[in-house]
Coordinates of C-alpha atoms and ligand atoms in Angstrom, one line a residue:
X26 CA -33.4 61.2 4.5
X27 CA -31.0 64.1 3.8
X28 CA -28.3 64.5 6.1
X29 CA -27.6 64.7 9.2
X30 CA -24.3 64.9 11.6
X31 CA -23.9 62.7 14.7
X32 CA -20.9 63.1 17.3
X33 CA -20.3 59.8 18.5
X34 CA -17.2 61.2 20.8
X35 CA -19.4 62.4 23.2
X36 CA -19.9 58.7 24.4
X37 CA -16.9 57.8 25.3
X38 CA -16.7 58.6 29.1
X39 CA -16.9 56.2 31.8
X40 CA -20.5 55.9 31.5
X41 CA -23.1 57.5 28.9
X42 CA -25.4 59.2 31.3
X43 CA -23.0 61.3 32.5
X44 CA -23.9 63.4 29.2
X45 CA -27.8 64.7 27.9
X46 CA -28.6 61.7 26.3
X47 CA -28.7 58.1 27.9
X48 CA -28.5 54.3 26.0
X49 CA -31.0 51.7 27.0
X50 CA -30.2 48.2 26.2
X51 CA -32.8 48.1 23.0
X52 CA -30.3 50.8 21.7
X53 CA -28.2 50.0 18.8
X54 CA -25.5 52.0 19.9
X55 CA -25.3 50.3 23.7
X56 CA -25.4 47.0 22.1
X57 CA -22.1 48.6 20.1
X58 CA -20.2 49.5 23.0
X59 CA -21.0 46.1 24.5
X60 CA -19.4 44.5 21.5
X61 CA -16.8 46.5 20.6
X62 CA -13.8 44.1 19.9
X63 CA -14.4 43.0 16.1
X64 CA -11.4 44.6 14.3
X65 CA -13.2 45.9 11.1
X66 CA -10.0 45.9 8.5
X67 CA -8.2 42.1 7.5
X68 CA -5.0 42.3 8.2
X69 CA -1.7 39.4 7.6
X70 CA -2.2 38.6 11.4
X71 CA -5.8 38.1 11.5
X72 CA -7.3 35.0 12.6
X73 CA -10.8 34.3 11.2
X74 CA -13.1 32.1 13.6
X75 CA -14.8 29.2 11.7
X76 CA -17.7 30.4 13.1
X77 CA -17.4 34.1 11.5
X78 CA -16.5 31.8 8.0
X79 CA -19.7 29.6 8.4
X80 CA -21.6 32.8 8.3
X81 CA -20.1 34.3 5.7
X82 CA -19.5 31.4 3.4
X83 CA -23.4 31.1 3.5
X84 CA -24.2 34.8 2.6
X85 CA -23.4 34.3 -1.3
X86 CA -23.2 30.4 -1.2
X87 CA -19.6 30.3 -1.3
X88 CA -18.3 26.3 -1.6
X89 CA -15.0 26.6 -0.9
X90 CA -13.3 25.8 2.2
X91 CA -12.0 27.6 5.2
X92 CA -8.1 26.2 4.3
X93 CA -9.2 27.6 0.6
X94 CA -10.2 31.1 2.3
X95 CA -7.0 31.2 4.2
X96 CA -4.6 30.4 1.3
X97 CA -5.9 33.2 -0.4
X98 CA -6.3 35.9 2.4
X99 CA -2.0 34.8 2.8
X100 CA -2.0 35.7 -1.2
X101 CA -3.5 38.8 -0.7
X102 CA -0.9 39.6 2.1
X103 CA 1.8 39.0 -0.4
X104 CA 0.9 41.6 -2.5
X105 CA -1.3 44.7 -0.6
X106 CA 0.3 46.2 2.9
X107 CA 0.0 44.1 6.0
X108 CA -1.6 46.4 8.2
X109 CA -4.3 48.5 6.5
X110 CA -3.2 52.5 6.6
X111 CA -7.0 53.8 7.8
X112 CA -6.3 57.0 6.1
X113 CA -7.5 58.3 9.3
X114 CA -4.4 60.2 11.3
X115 CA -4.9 64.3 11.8
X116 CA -3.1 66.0 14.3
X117 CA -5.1 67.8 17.2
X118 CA -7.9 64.5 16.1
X119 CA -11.6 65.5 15.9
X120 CA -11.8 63.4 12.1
X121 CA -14.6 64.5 10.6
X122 CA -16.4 62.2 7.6
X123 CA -19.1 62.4 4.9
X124 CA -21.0 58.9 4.2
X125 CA -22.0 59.3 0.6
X126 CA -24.9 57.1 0.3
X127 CA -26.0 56.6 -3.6
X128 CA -29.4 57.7 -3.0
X129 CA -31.7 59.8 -5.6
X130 CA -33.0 62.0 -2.8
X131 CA -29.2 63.6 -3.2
X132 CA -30.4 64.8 -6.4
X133 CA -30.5 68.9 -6.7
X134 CA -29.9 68.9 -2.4
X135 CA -26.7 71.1 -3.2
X136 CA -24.7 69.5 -0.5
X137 CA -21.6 69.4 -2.1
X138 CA -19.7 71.8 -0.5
X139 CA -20.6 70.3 2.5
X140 CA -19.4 67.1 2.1
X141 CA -16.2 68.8 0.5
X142 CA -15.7 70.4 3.5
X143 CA -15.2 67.1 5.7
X144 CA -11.8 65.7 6.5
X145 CA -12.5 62.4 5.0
X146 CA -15.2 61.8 2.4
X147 CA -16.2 57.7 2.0
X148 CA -18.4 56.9 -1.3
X149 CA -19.4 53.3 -2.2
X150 CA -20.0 51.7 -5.4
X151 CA -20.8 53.3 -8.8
X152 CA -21.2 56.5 -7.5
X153 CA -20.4 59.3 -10.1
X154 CA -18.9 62.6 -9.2
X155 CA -18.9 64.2 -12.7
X156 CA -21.5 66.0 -13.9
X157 CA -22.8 65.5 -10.1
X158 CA -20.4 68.3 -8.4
X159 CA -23.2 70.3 -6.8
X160 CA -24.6 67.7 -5.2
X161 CA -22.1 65.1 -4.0
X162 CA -19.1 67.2 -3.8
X163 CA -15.8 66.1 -5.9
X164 CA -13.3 64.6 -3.5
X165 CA -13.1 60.8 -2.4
X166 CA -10.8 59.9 0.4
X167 CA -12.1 56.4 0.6
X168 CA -14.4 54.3 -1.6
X169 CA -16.3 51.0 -0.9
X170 CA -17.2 48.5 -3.1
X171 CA -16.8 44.8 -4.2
X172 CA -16.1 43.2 -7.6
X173 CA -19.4 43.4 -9.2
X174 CA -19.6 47.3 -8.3
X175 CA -15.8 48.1 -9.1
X176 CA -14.8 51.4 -10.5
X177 CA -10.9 52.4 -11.1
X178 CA -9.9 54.9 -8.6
X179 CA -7.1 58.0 -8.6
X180 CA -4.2 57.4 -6.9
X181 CA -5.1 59.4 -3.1
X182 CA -8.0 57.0 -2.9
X183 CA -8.4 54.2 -0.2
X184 CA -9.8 51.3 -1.7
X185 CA -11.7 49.7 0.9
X186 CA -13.6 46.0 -0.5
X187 CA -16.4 44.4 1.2
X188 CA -15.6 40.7 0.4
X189 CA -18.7 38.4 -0.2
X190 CA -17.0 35.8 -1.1
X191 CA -13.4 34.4 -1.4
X192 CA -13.7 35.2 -5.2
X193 CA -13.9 38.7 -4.2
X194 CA -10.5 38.2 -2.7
X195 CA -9.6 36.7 -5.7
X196 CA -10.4 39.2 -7.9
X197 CA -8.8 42.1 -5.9
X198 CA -5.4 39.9 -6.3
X199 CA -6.1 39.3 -10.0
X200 CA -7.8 42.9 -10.3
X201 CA -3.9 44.1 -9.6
X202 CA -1.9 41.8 -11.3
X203 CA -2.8 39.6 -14.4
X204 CA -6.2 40.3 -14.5
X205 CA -9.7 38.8 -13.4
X206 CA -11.6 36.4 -15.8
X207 CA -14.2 34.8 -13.7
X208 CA -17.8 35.4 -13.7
X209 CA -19.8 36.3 -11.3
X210 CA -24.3 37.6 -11.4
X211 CA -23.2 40.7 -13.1
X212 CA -20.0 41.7 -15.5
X213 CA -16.7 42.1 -13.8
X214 CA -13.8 44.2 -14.5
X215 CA -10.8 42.5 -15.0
X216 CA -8.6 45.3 -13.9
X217 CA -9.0 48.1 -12.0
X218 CA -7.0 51.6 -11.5
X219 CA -6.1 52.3 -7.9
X220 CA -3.0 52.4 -5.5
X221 CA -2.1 49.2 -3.9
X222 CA -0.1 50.5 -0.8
X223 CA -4.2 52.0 0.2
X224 CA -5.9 49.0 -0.3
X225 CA -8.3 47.9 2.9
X226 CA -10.5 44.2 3.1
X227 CA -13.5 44.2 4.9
X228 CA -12.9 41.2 7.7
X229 CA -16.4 38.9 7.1
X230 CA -16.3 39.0 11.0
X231 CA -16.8 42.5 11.3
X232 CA -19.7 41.5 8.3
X233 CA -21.0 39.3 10.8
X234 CA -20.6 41.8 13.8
X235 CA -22.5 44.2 11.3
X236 CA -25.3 41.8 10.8
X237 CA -26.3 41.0 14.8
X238 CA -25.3 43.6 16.6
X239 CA -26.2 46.4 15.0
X240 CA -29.1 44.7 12.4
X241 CA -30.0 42.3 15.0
X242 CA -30.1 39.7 12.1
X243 CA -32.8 41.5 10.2
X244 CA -32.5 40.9 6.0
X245 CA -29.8 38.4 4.5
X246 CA -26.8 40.6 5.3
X247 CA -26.3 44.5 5.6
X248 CA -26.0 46.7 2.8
X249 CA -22.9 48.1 1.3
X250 CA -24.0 51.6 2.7
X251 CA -24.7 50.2 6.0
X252 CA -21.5 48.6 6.5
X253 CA -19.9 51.2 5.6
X254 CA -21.4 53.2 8.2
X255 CA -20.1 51.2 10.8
X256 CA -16.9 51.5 9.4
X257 CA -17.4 55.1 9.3
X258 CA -18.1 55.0 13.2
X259 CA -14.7 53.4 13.6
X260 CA -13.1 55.3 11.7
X261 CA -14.3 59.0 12.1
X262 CA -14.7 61.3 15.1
X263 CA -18.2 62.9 13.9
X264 CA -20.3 61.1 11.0
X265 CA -22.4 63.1 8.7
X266 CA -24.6 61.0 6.2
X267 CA -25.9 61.9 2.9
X268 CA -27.7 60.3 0.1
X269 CA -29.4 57.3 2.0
X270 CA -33.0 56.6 2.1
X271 CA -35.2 54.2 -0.6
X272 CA -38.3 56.4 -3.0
X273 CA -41.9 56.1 -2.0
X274 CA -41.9 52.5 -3.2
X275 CA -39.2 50.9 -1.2
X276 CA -36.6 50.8 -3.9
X277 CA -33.2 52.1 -3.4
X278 CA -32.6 54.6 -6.4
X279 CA -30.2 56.0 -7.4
X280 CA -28.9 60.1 -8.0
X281 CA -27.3 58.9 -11.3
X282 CA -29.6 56.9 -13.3
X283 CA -33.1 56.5 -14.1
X284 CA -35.0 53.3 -12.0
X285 CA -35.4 50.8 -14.7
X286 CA -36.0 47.4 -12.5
X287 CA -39.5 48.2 -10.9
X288 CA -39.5 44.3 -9.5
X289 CA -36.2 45.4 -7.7
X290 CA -36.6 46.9 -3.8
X291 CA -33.7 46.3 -1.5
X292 CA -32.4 43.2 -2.7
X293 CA -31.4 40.8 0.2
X294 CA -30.7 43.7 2.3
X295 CA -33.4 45.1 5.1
X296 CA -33.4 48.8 3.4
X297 CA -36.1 50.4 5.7
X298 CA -34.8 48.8 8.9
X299 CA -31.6 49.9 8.3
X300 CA -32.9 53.2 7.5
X301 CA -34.7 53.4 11.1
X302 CA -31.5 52.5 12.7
X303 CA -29.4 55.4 11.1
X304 CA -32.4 57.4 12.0
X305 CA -31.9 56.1 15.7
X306 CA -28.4 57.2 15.1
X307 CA -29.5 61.0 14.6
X308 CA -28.9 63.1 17.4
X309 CA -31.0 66.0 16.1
X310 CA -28.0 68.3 14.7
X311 CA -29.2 68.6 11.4
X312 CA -26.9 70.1 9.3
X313 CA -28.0 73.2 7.3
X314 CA -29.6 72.8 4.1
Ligands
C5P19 O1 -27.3 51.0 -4.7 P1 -26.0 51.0 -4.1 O2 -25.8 49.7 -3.3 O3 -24.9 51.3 -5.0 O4 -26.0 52.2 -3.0 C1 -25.1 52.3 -2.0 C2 -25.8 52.2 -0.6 O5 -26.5 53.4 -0.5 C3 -26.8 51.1 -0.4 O6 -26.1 50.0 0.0 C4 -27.7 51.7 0.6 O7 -27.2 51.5 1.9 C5 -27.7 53.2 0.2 N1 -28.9 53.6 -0.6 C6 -30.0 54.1 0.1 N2 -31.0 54.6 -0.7 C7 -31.0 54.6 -2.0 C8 -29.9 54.1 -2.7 C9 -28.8 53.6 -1.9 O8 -30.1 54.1 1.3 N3 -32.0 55.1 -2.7

C-alpha cells in the first residue's frame, strides 16, 4: 500500500446517502458514526469505566488496580496540561494530515514533499527522518509512541503516548522529571526530550473503542499505526496515509532497517486485517505518485 487520501467530511450530513457513496452496516465507517462518543485524548476530568480498565489491564497483563490506575492518571494531571491542546486549530478548517506508517514499501516512493505539504504530519515510533528526507518528508507535527518505542522529540512536537499499561503512565511522569528506571520486554529510556505543555495520553477506552468497533475484536489489540489512524480521523479533516502495508511474508518491515527477526510477523496485532480495513477506507483518490 502507498498512499492514498480519503475525505471523511463529506460524511457528515444528515444522512450519508445523500452523497455518491453509501455505508451499509458491515461498513467500518457506519459502525464509527454509530459509536462516536469515546473521547480519544485522557484528560484531568476523565472518568474511566471499569469495564474499559478490565480490557485494558488484560492487553499487557497489567496487575495493578483500578484505584492504582487512577492515582497515577491524577499524577500525571499534576504535571502535563489538563485538557490536551490537539494541535489541530486552523482558521477557514479543512485540516489536512499525513499518517506516516513505518513501512519499507515507503522506501525510494519520493513522497516527501507530499507529506510536507499537509497541515499536520503524525509519525509513530522509531521512525527516522534523517537520511530519509526524500521519502518521508522532514516535519513532524505530532508523534505516537509508548515507552518501549520512545524517541526525544523538538520542541513544536505533540507527544501523543498510547499507554499499554499504567507503567507507561509511569514512565511519561518519570520520563519528565527524575527519570524512569523500570524494565519493561525491551530497553527503556529513562528520559526523553520533548515539550510538556504538548503532551497528549491515549484514553485505553478509546484503545478499546479501537479494538471492537473498528477491528471488530480481530488480533490482541490494534497496532500503533492503526490507532493512530483513528485518531487521525478525529483529528484531521482529510487523511492521507503513507508507509503502511506488511512485505510478501506478512511481516511489518520497516523503511529504516534491514528485517533481521524472520520468526517475527505482526506481533499480537491483526496486520493484514487491519490493512483491508484502511483499504476499505480508500475512496479511490489516489494521490499522485
Ligand atoms: O513497526 P512499527 O510498529 O514501528 O510501525 C508503526 C506502524 O506502521 C505499525 O503499528 C503498523 O500499523 C504500520 N506498519 C505497516 N507495515 C509495515 C510496518 C509498519 O503497516 N511494514
Amino acid at each position: 500500500m502507498d498512499s492514498w487520501t480519503s475525505n471523511f467530511l463529506q460524511f457528515d450530513g444528515p444522512s450519508p446517502c445523500e452523497y455518491d457513496r453509501c455505508f451499509f452496516e458491515d461498513n467500518v465507517l457506519f459502525r464509527h458514526y454509530l459509536k462516536t462518543s469515546v473521547k480519544p485524548f485522557l484528560s484531568a476530568k476523565t472518568r474511566l469505566s471499569i469495564d474499559a480498565f478490565t480490557w485494558w489491564q488484560n492487553i499487557q497483563n497489567e496487575q495493578r488496580n483500578f484505584s492504582f490506575y487512577e492515582e497515577t492518571v491524577d499524577m500525571l494531571f499534576g504535571i502535563f496540561p489538563p485538557v490536551p491542546d490537539l494541535g489541530n486549530a486552523k482558521s477557514g478548517g479543512n485540516v489536512t494530515c499525513a499518517l506516516v506508517g513505518n513501512s519499507f514499501n515507503l522506501k525510494g516512493s519520493s513522497y516527501g514533499s507530499i507529506i510536507d505539504s499537509k497541515d499536520l504530519i503524525i509519525r509513530m515510533n522509531f521512525a527516522p527522518i534523517e537520511g530519509y528526507e526524500k521519502d518521508v518528508g522532514t516535519k513532524t507535527s505530532h508523534h505516537v509512541m509508548y515507552p518501549e518505542s520512545a524517541v526525544d522529540l523538538d520542541k513544536s512536537t505533540h507527544l501523543v503516548l498510547v499507554p499499554f499499561k499504567i507503567q507507561d503512565i509511569e514512565w511519561l511522569i518519570k520520563a519528565f522529571t527524575t527519570g524512569f528506571s523500570g524494565s519493561s520486554y525491551s530497553p527503556i529510556k529513562s528520559k526523553i526530550k520533548a515539550n510538556k505543555e504538548l503532551v497528549m495520553v491515549v484514553s485505553p477506552a478509546f484503545i478499546k473503542y479501537v479494538h471492537e468497533v473498528w477491528l471488530e475484536e480481530v488480533g490482541d489489540y490494534p497496532s500503533t499505526g492503526f490507532i493512530s489512524l483513528v485518531l487521525a480521523l478525529n483529528i484531521c479533516d482529510e487523511v492521507s496515509v503513507f508507509g503502511f502495508g506488511a512485505n510478501s511474508r506478512g511481516q511489518w518491515n520497516h523503511y529504516f532497517e534491514k528485517y533481521t527477526d524472520i520468526n517475527l510477523k505482526t506481533g499480537p496485532h491483526a496486520g493484514q486485517h487491519e490493512y483491508n480495513i484502511i483499504q476499505d477506507l480508500d475512496f479511490g483518490k489516489i494521490l499522485p505518485h
